[in-house]
Coordinates of N, CA and C in Angstrom, one line a residue:
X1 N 140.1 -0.6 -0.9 CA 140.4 0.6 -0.1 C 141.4 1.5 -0.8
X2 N 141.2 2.5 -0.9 CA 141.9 4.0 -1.3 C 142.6 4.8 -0.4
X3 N 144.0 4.7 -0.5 CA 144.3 5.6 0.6 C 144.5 6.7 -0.6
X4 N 144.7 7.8 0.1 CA 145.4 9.1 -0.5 C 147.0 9.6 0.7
X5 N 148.1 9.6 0.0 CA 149.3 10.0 0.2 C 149.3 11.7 0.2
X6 N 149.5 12.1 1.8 CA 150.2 13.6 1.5 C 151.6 14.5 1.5
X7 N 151.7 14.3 0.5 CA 153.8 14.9 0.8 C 153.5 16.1 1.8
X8 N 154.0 16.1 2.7 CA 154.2 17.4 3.2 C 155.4 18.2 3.7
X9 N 155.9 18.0 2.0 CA 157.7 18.7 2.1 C 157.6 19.3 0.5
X10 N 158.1 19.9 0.5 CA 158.1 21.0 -0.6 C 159.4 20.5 -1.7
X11 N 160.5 19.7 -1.2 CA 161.5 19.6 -2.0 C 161.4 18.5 -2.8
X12 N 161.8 18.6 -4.2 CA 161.7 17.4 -5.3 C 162.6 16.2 -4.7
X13 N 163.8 16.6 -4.2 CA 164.6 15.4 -3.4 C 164.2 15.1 -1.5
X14 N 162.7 15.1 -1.3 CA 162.1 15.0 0.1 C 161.9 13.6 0.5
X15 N 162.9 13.1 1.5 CA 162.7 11.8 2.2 C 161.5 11.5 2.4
X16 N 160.5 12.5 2.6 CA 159.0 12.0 2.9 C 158.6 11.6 1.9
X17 N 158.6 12.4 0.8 CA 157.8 11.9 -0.4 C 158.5 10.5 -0.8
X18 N 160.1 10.0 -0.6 CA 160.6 8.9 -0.8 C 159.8 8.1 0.2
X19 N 159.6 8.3 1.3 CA 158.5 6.9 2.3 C 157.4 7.1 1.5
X20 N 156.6 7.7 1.2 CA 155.4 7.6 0.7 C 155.5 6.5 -0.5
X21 N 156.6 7.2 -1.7 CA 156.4 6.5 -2.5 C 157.0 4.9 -1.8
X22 N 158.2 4.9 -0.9 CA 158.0 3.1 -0.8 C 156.7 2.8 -0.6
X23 N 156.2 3.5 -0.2 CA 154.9 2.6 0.8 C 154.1 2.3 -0.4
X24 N 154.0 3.2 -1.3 CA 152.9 2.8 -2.6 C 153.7 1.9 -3.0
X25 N 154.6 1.8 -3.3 CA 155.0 0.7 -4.0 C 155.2 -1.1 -3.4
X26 N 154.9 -0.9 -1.9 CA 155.0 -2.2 -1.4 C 153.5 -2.2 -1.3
X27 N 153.0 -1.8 -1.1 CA 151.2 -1.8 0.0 C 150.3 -1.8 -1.2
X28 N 150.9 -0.4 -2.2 CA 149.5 -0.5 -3.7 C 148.4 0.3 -3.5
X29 N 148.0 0.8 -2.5 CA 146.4 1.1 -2.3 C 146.7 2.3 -2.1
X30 N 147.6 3.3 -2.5 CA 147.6 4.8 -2.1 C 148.0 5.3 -3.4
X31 N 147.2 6.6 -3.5 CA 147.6 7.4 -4.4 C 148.4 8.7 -3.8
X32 N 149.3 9.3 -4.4 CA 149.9 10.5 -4.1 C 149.7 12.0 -4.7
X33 N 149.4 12.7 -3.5 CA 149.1 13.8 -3.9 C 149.9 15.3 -3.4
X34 N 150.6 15.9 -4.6 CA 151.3 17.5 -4.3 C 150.5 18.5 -3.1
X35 N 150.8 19.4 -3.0 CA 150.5 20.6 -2.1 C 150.9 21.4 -2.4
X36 N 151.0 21.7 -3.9 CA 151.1 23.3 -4.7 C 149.8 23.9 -4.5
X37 N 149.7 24.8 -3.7 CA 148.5 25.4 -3.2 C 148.9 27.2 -3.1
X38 N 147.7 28.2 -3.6 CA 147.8 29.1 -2.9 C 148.0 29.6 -1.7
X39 N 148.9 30.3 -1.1 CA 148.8 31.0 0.3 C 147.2 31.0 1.1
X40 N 146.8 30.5 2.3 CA 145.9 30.3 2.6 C 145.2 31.7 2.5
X41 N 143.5 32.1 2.3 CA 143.1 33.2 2.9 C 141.9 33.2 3.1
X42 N 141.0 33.2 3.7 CA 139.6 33.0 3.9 C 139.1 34.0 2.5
X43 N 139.4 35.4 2.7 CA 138.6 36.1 1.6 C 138.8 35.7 0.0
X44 N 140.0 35.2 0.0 CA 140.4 34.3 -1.3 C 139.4 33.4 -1.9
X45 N 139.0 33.7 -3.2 CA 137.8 32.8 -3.9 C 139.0 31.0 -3.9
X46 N 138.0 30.2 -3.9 CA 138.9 29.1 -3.8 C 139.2 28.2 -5.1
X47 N 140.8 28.3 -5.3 CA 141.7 27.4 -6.4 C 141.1 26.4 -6.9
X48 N 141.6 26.5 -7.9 CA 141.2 25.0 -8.6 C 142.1 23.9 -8.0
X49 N 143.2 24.4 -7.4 CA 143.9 23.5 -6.5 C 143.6 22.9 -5.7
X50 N 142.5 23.7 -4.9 CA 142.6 23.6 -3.6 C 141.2 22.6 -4.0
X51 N 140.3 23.3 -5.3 CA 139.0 22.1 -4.7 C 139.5 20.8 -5.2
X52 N 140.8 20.6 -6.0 CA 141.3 19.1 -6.9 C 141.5 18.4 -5.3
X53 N 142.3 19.3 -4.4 CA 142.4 18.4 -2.9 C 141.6 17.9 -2.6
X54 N 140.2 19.2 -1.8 CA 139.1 18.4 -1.1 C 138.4 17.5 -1.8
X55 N 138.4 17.5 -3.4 CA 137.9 15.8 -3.9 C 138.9 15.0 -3.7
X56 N 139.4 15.2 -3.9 CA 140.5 13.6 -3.8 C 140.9 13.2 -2.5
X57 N 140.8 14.3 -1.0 CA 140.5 13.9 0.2 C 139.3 13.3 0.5
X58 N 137.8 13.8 0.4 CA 136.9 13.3 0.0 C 136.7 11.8 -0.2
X59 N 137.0 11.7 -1.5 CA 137.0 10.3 -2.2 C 137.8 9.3 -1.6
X60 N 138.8 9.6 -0.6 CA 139.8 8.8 -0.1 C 139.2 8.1 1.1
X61 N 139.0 6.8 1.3 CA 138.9 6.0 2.5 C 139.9 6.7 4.0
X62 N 141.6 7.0 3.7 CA 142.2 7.2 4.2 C 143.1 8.2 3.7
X63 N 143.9 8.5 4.8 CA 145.1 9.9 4.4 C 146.3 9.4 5.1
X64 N 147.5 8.9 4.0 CA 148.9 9.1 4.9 C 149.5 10.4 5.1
X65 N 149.7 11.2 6.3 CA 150.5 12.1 5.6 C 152.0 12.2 6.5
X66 N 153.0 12.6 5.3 CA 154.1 12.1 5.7 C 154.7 14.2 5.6
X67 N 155.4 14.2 6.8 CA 155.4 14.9 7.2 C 156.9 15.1 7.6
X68 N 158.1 16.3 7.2 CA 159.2 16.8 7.6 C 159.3 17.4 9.0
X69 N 160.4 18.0 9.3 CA 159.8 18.7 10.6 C 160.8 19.6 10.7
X70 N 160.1 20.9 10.8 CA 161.4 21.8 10.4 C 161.0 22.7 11.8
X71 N 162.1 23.6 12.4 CA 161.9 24.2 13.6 C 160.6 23.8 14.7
X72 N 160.9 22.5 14.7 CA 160.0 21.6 15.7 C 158.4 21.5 15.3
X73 N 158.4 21.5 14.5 CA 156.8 21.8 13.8 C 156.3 21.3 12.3
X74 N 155.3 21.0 11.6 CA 155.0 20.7 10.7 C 155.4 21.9 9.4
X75 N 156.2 21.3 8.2 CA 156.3 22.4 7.0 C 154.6 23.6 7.0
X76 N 155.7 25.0 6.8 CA 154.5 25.0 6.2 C 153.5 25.0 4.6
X77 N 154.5 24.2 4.0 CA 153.3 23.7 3.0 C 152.1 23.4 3.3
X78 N 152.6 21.9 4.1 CA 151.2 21.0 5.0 C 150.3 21.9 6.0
X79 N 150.7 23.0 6.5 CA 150.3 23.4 7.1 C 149.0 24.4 6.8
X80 N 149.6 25.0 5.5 CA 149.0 25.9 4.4 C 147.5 24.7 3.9
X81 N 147.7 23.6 3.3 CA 146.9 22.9 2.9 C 145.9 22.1 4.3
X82 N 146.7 22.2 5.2 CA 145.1 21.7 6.0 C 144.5 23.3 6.7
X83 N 144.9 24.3 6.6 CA 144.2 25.4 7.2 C 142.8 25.5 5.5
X84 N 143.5 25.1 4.3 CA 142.7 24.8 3.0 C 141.9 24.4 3.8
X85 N 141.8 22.8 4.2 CA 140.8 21.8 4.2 C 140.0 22.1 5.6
X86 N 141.0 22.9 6.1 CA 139.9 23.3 7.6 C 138.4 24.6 7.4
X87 N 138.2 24.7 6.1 CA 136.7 25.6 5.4 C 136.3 24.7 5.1
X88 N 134.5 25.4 5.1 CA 133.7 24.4 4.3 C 134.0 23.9 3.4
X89 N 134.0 22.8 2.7 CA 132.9 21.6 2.8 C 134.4 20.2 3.9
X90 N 134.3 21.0 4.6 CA 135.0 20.0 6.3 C 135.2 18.9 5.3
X91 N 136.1 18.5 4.7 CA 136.4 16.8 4.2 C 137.1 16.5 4.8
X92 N 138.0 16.7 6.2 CA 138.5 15.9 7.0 C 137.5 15.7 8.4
X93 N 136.9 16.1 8.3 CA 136.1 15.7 9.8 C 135.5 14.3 9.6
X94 N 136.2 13.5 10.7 CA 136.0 11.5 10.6 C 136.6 11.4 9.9
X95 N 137.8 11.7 9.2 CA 138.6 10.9 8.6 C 139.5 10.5 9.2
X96 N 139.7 9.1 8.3 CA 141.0 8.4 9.2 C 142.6 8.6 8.8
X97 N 143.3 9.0 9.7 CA 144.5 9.4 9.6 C 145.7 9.2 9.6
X98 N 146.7 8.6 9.2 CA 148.2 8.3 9.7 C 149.2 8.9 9.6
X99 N 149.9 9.4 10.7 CA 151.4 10.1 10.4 C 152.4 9.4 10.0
X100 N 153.1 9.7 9.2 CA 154.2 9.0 9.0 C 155.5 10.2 9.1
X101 N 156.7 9.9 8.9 CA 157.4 11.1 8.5 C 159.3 10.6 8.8
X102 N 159.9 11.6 8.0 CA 160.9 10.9 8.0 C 162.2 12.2 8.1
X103 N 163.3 12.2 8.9 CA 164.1 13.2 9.3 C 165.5 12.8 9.2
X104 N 166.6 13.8 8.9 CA 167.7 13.7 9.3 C 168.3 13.2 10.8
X105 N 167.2 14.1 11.5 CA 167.9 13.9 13.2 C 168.0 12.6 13.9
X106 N 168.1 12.9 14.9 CA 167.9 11.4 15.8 C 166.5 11.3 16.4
X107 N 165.5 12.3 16.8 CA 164.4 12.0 16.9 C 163.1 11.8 15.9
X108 N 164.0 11.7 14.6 CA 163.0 11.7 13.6 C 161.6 12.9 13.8
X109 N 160.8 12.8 13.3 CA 159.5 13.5 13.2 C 158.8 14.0 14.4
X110 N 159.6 13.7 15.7 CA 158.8 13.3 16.7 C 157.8 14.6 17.2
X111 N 158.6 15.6 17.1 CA 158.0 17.1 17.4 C 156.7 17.6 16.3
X112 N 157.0 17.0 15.0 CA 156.3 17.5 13.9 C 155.3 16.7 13.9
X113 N 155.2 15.5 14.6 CA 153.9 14.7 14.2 C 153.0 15.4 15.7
X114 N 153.8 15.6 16.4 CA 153.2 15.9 17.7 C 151.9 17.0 17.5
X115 N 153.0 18.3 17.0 CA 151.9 19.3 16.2 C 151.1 19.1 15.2
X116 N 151.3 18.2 14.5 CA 150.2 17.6 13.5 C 149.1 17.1 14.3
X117 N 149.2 16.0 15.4 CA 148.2 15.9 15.8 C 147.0 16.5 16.5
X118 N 148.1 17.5 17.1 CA 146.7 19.2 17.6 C 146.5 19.2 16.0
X119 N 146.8 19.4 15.4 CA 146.1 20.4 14.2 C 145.3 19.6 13.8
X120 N 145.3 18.6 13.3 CA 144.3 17.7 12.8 C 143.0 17.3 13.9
X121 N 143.6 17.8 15.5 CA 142.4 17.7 16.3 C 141.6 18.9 16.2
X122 N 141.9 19.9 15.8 CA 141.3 21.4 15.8 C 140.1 21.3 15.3
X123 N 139.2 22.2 15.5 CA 137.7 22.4 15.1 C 137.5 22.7 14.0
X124 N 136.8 22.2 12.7 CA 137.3 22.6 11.5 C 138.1 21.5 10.7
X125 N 139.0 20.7 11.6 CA 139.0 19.4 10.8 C 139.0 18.5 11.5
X126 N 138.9 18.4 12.6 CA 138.2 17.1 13.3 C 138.5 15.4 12.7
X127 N 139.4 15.5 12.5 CA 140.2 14.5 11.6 C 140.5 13.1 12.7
X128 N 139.9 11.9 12.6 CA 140.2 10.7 13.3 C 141.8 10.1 13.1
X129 N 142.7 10.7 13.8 CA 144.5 9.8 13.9 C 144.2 8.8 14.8
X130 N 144.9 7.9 13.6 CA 144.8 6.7 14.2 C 146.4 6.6 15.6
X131 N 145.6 6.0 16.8 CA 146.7 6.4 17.7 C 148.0 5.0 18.0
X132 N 149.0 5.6 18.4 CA 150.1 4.2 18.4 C 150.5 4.0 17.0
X133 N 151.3 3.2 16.7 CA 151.9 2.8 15.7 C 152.4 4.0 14.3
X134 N 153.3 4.9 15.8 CA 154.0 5.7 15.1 C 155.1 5.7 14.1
X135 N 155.2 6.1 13.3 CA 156.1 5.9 11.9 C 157.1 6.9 11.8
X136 N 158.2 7.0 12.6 CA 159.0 8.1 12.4 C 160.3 8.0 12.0
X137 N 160.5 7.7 10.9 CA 162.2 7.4 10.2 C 163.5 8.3 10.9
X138 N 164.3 8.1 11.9 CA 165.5 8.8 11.9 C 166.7 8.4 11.0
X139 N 167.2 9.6 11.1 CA 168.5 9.1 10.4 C 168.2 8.7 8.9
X140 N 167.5 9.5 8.0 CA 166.9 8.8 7.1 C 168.0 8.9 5.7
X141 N 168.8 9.5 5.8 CA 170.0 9.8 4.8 C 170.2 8.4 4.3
X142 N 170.6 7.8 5.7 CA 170.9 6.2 4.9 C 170.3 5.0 4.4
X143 N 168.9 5.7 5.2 CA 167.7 4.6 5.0 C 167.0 4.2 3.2
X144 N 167.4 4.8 2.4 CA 166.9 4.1 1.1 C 168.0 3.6 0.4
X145 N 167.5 3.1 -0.5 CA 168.9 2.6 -1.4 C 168.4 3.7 -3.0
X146 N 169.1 3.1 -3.9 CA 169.3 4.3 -4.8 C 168.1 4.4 -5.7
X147 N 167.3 3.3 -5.4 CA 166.0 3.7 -6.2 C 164.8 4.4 -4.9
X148 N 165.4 5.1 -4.0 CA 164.2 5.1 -3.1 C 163.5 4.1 -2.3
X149 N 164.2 3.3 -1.9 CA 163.3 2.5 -1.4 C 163.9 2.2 0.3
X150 N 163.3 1.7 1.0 CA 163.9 1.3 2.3 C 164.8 0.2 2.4
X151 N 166.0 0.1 3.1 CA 166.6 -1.1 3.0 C 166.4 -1.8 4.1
X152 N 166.4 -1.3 5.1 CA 166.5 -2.1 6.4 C 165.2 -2.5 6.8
X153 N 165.3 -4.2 6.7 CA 164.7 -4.9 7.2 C 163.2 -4.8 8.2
X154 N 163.9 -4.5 9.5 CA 163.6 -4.2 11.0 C 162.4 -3.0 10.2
X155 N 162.7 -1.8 9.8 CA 162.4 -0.7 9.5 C 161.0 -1.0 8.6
X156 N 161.4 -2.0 7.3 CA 160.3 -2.5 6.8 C 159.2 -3.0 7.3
X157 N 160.0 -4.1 8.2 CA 158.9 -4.6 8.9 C 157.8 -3.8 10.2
X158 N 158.2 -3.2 10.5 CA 157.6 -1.8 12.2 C 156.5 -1.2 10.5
X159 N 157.1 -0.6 9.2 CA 156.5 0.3 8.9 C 154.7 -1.0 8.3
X160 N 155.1 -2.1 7.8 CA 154.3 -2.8 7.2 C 153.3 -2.9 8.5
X161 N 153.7 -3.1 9.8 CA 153.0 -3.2 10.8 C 151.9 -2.1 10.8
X162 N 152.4 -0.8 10.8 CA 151.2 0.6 11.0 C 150.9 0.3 9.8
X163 N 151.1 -0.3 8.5 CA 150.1 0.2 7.2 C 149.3 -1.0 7.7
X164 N 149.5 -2.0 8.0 CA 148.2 -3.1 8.9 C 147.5 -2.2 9.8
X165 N 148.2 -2.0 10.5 CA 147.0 -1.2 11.7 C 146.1 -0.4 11.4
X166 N 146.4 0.7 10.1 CA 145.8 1.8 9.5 C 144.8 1.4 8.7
X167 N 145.1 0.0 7.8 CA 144.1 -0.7 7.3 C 143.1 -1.3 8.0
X168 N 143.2 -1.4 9.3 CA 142.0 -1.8 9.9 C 141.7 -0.9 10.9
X169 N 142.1 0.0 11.2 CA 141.6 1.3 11.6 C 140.8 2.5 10.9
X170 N 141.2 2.2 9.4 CA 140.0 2.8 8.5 C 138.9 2.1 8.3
X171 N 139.4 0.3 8.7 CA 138.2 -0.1 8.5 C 137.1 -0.4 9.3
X172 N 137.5 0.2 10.4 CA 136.8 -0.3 12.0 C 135.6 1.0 11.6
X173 N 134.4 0.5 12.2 CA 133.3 1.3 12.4 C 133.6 2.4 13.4
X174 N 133.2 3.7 13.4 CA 133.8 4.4 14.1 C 133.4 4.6 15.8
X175 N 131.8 3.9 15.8 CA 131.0 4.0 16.9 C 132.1 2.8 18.0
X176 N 132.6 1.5 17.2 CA 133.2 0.7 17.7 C 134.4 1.6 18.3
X177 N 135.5 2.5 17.8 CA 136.7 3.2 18.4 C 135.8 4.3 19.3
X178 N 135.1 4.2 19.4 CA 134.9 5.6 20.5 C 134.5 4.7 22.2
X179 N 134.4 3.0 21.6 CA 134.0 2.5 23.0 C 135.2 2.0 23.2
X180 N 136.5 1.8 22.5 CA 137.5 0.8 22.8 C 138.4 2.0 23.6

C-alpha cells in the first residue's frame, strides 16, 4: 500500500510537515508531497505542478493530510490545492482520507479538520474521510524532540492506532463502508 502525505502548511519549520514526516518514518508506506502550486483559476491552462499532484494523488491508495489551522480554518495553501484537485480529471472522488494535524493551541486542529471535512465532502471531490480516529496534536511545541520526531509515548501510541485504522479503511471495499 501507498499512501501519499499532504503538508498543508507553507512553513519550512511546520509541525505538520514534522508529523508527517514521523509518521513516514515509523509506518514507511507514505510518500510526501509539497503544495507549491499556482493561485487557483478555472481559466488558468493547468501547471505542471498541479498535473505532478493529480498523478501522484491518483497513483496513491491513500492521502494523509496534515493540516495547520489558522483563523479557525484550513491554510490556504491546502486549500488552493484541493480547489486544484476539485476540476476534472476528479482524482479525489472515492478516495480514502485521513486528517491528521498538529497546533500550538489547546484544541489542536480541531476547527481546521472540521472545515477540511466539508471541503473534502463537496461535489467535485467527493473524497472518502475515514471517520473517528482523529489525530490532532495540541500543544505541539513540545511534542518532538530535536530530530523531529514524537516523544510521548501515549501520543505515539493514539497516532499508530489511526495509521491502523486508515490501513484498513483503505483497505476495506467501499460497498462494505456504505453498509456498516
Amino acid at each position: 500500500m501507498e499512501l501519499l502525505g499532504l503538508i498543508g502548511a507553507s512553513a519550512n519549520q511546520s509541525y505538520n510537515r514534522w508529523l508527517l514526516l514521523d509518521m513516514l518514518h515509523r509506518f514507511g508506506d507514505m510518500t510526501l508531497q509539497e503544495l507549491d502550486l499556482p493561485l487557483f483559476c478555472e481559466e488558468q491552462p493547468t501547471s505542471s505542478e498541479v498535473q505532478d499532484l493529480r498523478a501522484h494523488v491518483a497513483q496513491a491508495d491513500g492521502l494523509v493530510i496534515a493540516t495547520a489551522e489558522y483563523d479557525h480554518a484550513v491554510p490556504a495553501i491546502l486549500k488552493n490545492a484541493l480547489e486544484w484537485l476539485s476540476v476534472e480529471p476528479h482524482v479525489l472522488a472515492g478516495k480514502p482520507v485521513m486528517i491528521v494535524g498538529a497546533s500550538l493551541g489547546l484544541q489542536g486542529t480541531v476547527r481546521a479538520q472540521m472545515n477540511l471535512r466539508v471541503i473534502l465532502d463537496s461535489p467535485g471531490i467527493d473524497a472518502r474521510v475515514m471517520p473517528g480516529h482523529e489525530f490532532m496534536l495540541a500543544k505541539c511545541a513540545s511534542a518532538f524532540d530535536a530530530h523531529h520526531r514524537l516523544t510521548d509515548a501515549g501520543t505515539v501510541a493514539y497516532l499508530t492506532k489511526c495509521h491502523q485504522a486508515f490501513t484498513e479503511f483503505v483497505q476495506a471495499p467501499t460497498a462494505a463502508l456504505a453498509v456498516s
